[in-house]
Coordinates of C-alpha atoms in Angstrom, one line a residue:
M1 CA 42.2 11.8 38.1
A2 CA 38.6 10.6 38.3
V3 CA 37.4 7.9 35.8
A4 CA 35.8 9.6 32.8
T5 CA 32.1 8.7 32.4
T6 CA 29.8 8.9 29.4
P7 CA 26.0 9.5 29.2
R8 CA 25.6 5.8 28.6
R9 CA 27.4 5.0 31.8
N10 CA 25.5 7.7 33.9
A11 CA 22.3 6.2 32.6
A12 CA 23.6 2.8 33.8
L13 CA 24.2 4.2 37.2
L14 CA 20.7 5.6 37.4
L15 CA 19.2 2.3 36.0
G16 CA 21.3 0.1 38.5
A17 CA 20.2 2.3 41.4
A18 CA 16.6 1.8 40.5
L19 CA 17.0 -2.0 40.1
V20 CA 18.7 -2.2 43.4
A21 CA 16.0 -0.4 45.1
L22 CA 13.2 -2.3 43.4
T23 CA 15.0 -5.6 44.3
A24 CA 15.7 -4.7 47.8
T25 CA 11.9 -4.1 48.3
A26 CA 11.0 -7.5 46.8
C27 CA 13.7 -9.4 48.5
N28 CA 12.4 -12.2 50.8
S29 CA 13.4 -13.0 54.3
T30 CA 14.9 -16.3 53.9
G31 CA 18.4 -15.0 54.3
S32 CA 21.4 -15.4 51.9
G33 CA 23.9 -18.2 51.4
V34 CA 27.1 -18.5 49.5
S35 CA 27.5 -21.3 46.9
T36 CA 31.0 -22.4 46.0
E37 CA 30.0 -25.6 44.3
P38 CA 30.8 -25.7 40.5
K39 CA 28.2 -26.9 38.1
Q40 CA 30.9 -27.8 35.5
T41 CA 34.4 -26.9 34.7
A42 CA 35.4 -25.2 31.4
A43 CA 37.8 -27.3 29.5
A44 CA 40.2 -24.4 28.8
S45 CA 40.0 -20.5 28.9
A46 CA 39.3 -18.9 25.6
P47 CA 42.4 -17.3 24.1
A48 CA 42.7 -13.7 25.1
A49 CA 41.9 -11.2 22.2
A50 CA 45.0 -9.6 20.7
A51 CA 45.5 -6.1 22.0
G52 CA 47.5 -3.3 20.1
S53 CA 50.9 -2.4 21.4
T54 CA 50.9 0.4 23.8
G55 CA 54.5 0.2 24.9
A56 CA 53.3 -0.5 28.4
A57 CA 53.6 -3.9 30.2
A58 CA 50.7 -6.3 29.3
P59 CA 48.2 -6.9 32.0
S60 CA 48.4 -10.3 33.5
E61 CA 45.6 -12.8 33.3
S62 CA 45.0 -15.1 36.2
K63 CA 45.3 -18.8 36.1
P64 CA 42.9 -21.1 37.8
A65 CA 44.0 -20.9 41.6
D66 CA 44.7 -23.6 44.0
A67 CA 41.4 -24.1 45.7
P68 CA 39.8 -26.4 48.3
K69 CA 38.6 -29.5 46.7
G70 CA 35.1 -28.9 45.1
A71 CA 35.4 -25.1 45.5
A72 CA 34.7 -23.1 42.3
K73 CA 37.6 -21.4 40.8
V74 CA 38.3 -19.5 37.4
G75 CA 36.7 -21.3 34.5
D76 CA 33.9 -22.8 36.7
T77 CA 30.2 -22.4 36.3
I78 CA 27.8 -21.9 39.4
A79 CA 24.1 -22.4 39.0
L80 CA 22.4 -19.4 40.8
K81 CA 18.8 -18.7 42.0
G82 CA 16.9 -15.4 42.1
N83 CA 14.1 -14.3 44.3
D84 CA 11.7 -15.7 41.7
P85 CA 11.9 -19.4 41.4
A86 CA 11.5 -18.9 37.6
D87 CA 14.7 -16.7 37.7
T88 CA 17.9 -18.8 37.5
A89 CA 21.2 -18.5 35.8
D90 CA 24.2 -20.4 35.2
V91 CA 27.1 -18.0 35.9
T92 CA 30.7 -18.7 34.7
L93 CA 33.8 -16.8 35.8
V94 CA 35.7 -17.0 32.6
K95 CA 38.8 -14.8 33.0
V96 CA 40.6 -12.3 35.3
V97 CA 42.7 -9.6 33.8
D98 CA 44.7 -7.9 36.5
N99 CA 46.3 -4.4 36.4
T100 CA 44.4 -3.7 33.0
E101 CA 44.4 -0.3 31.3
G102 CA 41.6 2.1 30.7
E103 CA 40.1 1.9 27.3
D104 CA 41.1 5.6 26.5
E105 CA 43.5 8.2 27.7
F106 CA 41.0 9.7 30.0
T107 CA 40.2 6.5 32.0
H108 CA 42.7 5.2 34.6
P109 CA 42.6 4.4 38.3
A110 CA 43.2 6.8 41.0
D111 CA 46.7 7.1 42.5
G112 CA 47.6 4.0 44.5
K113 CA 45.0 1.9 42.9
R114 CA 44.7 -0.4 39.9
F115 CA 42.0 -1.9 37.6
V116 CA 41.0 -5.5 37.8
S117 CA 38.6 -6.7 35.1
I118 CA 36.6 -10.0 35.5
Q119 CA 34.8 -11.6 32.5
F120 CA 31.6 -13.5 33.4
R121 CA 29.3 -15.5 31.1
I122 CA 25.7 -15.4 32.2
K123 CA 23.2 -18.0 30.8
A124 CA 19.4 -17.6 31.7
S125 CA 18.7 -21.2 32.7
G126 CA 15.2 -20.7 33.9
K127 CA 11.8 -19.9 32.5
K128 CA 12.4 -16.1 33.0
A129 CA 14.7 -14.0 31.1
Y130 CA 17.6 -12.4 32.8
S131 CA 17.3 -8.6 32.9
D132 CA 19.7 -6.9 35.1
V133 CA 22.9 -4.8 35.4
P134 CA 25.7 -7.4 36.0
A135 CA 28.1 -4.7 37.4
N136 CA 25.6 -4.4 40.3
S137 CA 25.9 -8.1 41.1
A138 CA 29.6 -8.7 41.4
K139 CA 32.2 -7.9 44.0
V140 CA 35.7 -9.1 44.9
L141 CA 37.3 -9.8 48.3
D142 CA 41.0 -9.5 49.3
A143 CA 42.7 -11.9 51.7
Q144 CA 41.6 -9.9 54.6
G145 CA 37.9 -10.2 53.6
Q146 CA 37.7 -6.6 52.5
A147 CA 35.1 -6.3 49.7
F148 CA 35.3 -4.2 46.6
G149 CA 32.4 -3.3 44.3
T150 CA 32.7 -2.4 40.7
T151 CA 33.7 0.9 39.2
V152 CA 32.3 2.7 36.1
A153 CA 35.3 2.2 33.7
D154 CA 35.7 0.6 30.2
T155 CA 39.2 -1.2 29.9
K156 CA 41.3 -2.8 27.3
A157 CA 40.4 -6.2 28.8
G158 CA 37.4 -6.4 26.5
P159 CA 33.9 -5.2 26.1
G160 CA 31.4 -5.1 29.0
F161 CA 27.8 -6.1 29.1
Q162 CA 24.9 -4.2 27.5
I163 CA 23.1 -2.1 30.0
P164 CA 20.8 -3.6 31.0
A165 CA 21.7 -7.2 30.1
N166 CA 18.6 -8.8 28.7
I167 CA 19.2 -12.5 28.1
A168 CA 16.3 -14.7 26.9
P169 CA 15.7 -18.1 28.4
G170 CA 18.3 -20.6 27.2
E171 CA 20.6 -17.9 25.8
S172 CA 23.8 -16.3 27.3
A173 CA 25.8 -13.3 27.2
L174 CA 29.5 -12.5 27.9
G175 CA 31.1 -9.4 29.3
F176 CA 33.7 -7.8 31.7
V177 CA 33.0 -6.0 34.9
T178 CA 35.8 -3.8 36.3
F179 CA 37.0 -3.1 39.9
E180 CA 39.3 -0.4 41.2
V181 CA 41.2 -1.9 44.1
P182 CA 44.4 -0.8 46.1
K183 CA 47.7 -1.5 44.1
D184 CA 48.9 -3.9 46.8
A185 CA 45.5 -5.9 47.4
K186 CA 45.8 -9.5 46.9
L187 CA 42.4 -10.5 45.6
D188 CA 41.3 -13.9 47.0
K189 CA 37.7 -14.4 45.9
A190 CA 35.0 -13.1 43.5
Q191 CA 31.2 -13.1 44.1
F192 CA 28.1 -12.8 41.9
G193 CA 24.5 -12.8 42.9
L194 CA 21.3 -12.3 40.9
D195 CA 18.8 -9.6 41.4
S196 CA 21.7 -7.0 41.6
G197 CA 23.2 -9.0 44.4
F198 CA 20.0 -9.2 46.4
A199 CA 19.1 -12.8 45.6
P200 CA 19.1 -15.3 48.5
Q201 CA 22.2 -17.0 47.0
T202 CA 25.6 -15.8 46.0
G203 CA 28.1 -17.6 43.8
Q204 CA 31.7 -17.5 45.0
W205 CA 34.9 -18.3 43.0
K206 CA 38.4 -18.8 44.5
L207 CA 40.9 -16.4 42.8
G208 CA 44.3 -17.0 44.6

């Protein structure tokens, strides 16, 4: 069954498409790079919010994975740059909730697939406010290097970002983005880039 959508989510898709088109036009020609260097390490993951009993097995939450020395992992923050020098952000991959359930009875993954929700914290660290759709900026990669973009779905993992997410300089926002991936996919990395993913720099975290 297809994931149920709402007018708010449909508007988000339209807004996201517009932002992607606008950013792609403005994107410079300096090429892109992947940053795996953590700015800081979170002391500990925040406790998961209590969820009501549904009779189903609880989704699993990832633990910081074994990663090469110096490589960012769950709980780490990466400082990212946008196309505009004044547009920078500190992005933290806070939590991964694997095999999570849809928020309501109409929202569930397609046959043979599962939902994976990732919680990010975005802090506008530059002179310019962050104004974007975080779901456009994130993707996950499996052990074979296959990439998966986000899906339009609210899950029981927790609330997503406002659309668009408008964050004043020095302030931050917290939210989940969700991916629909094959049930047997072993996710290895998560990535996030500013300007809907079209910035010259992409942050990368090791998941497993």
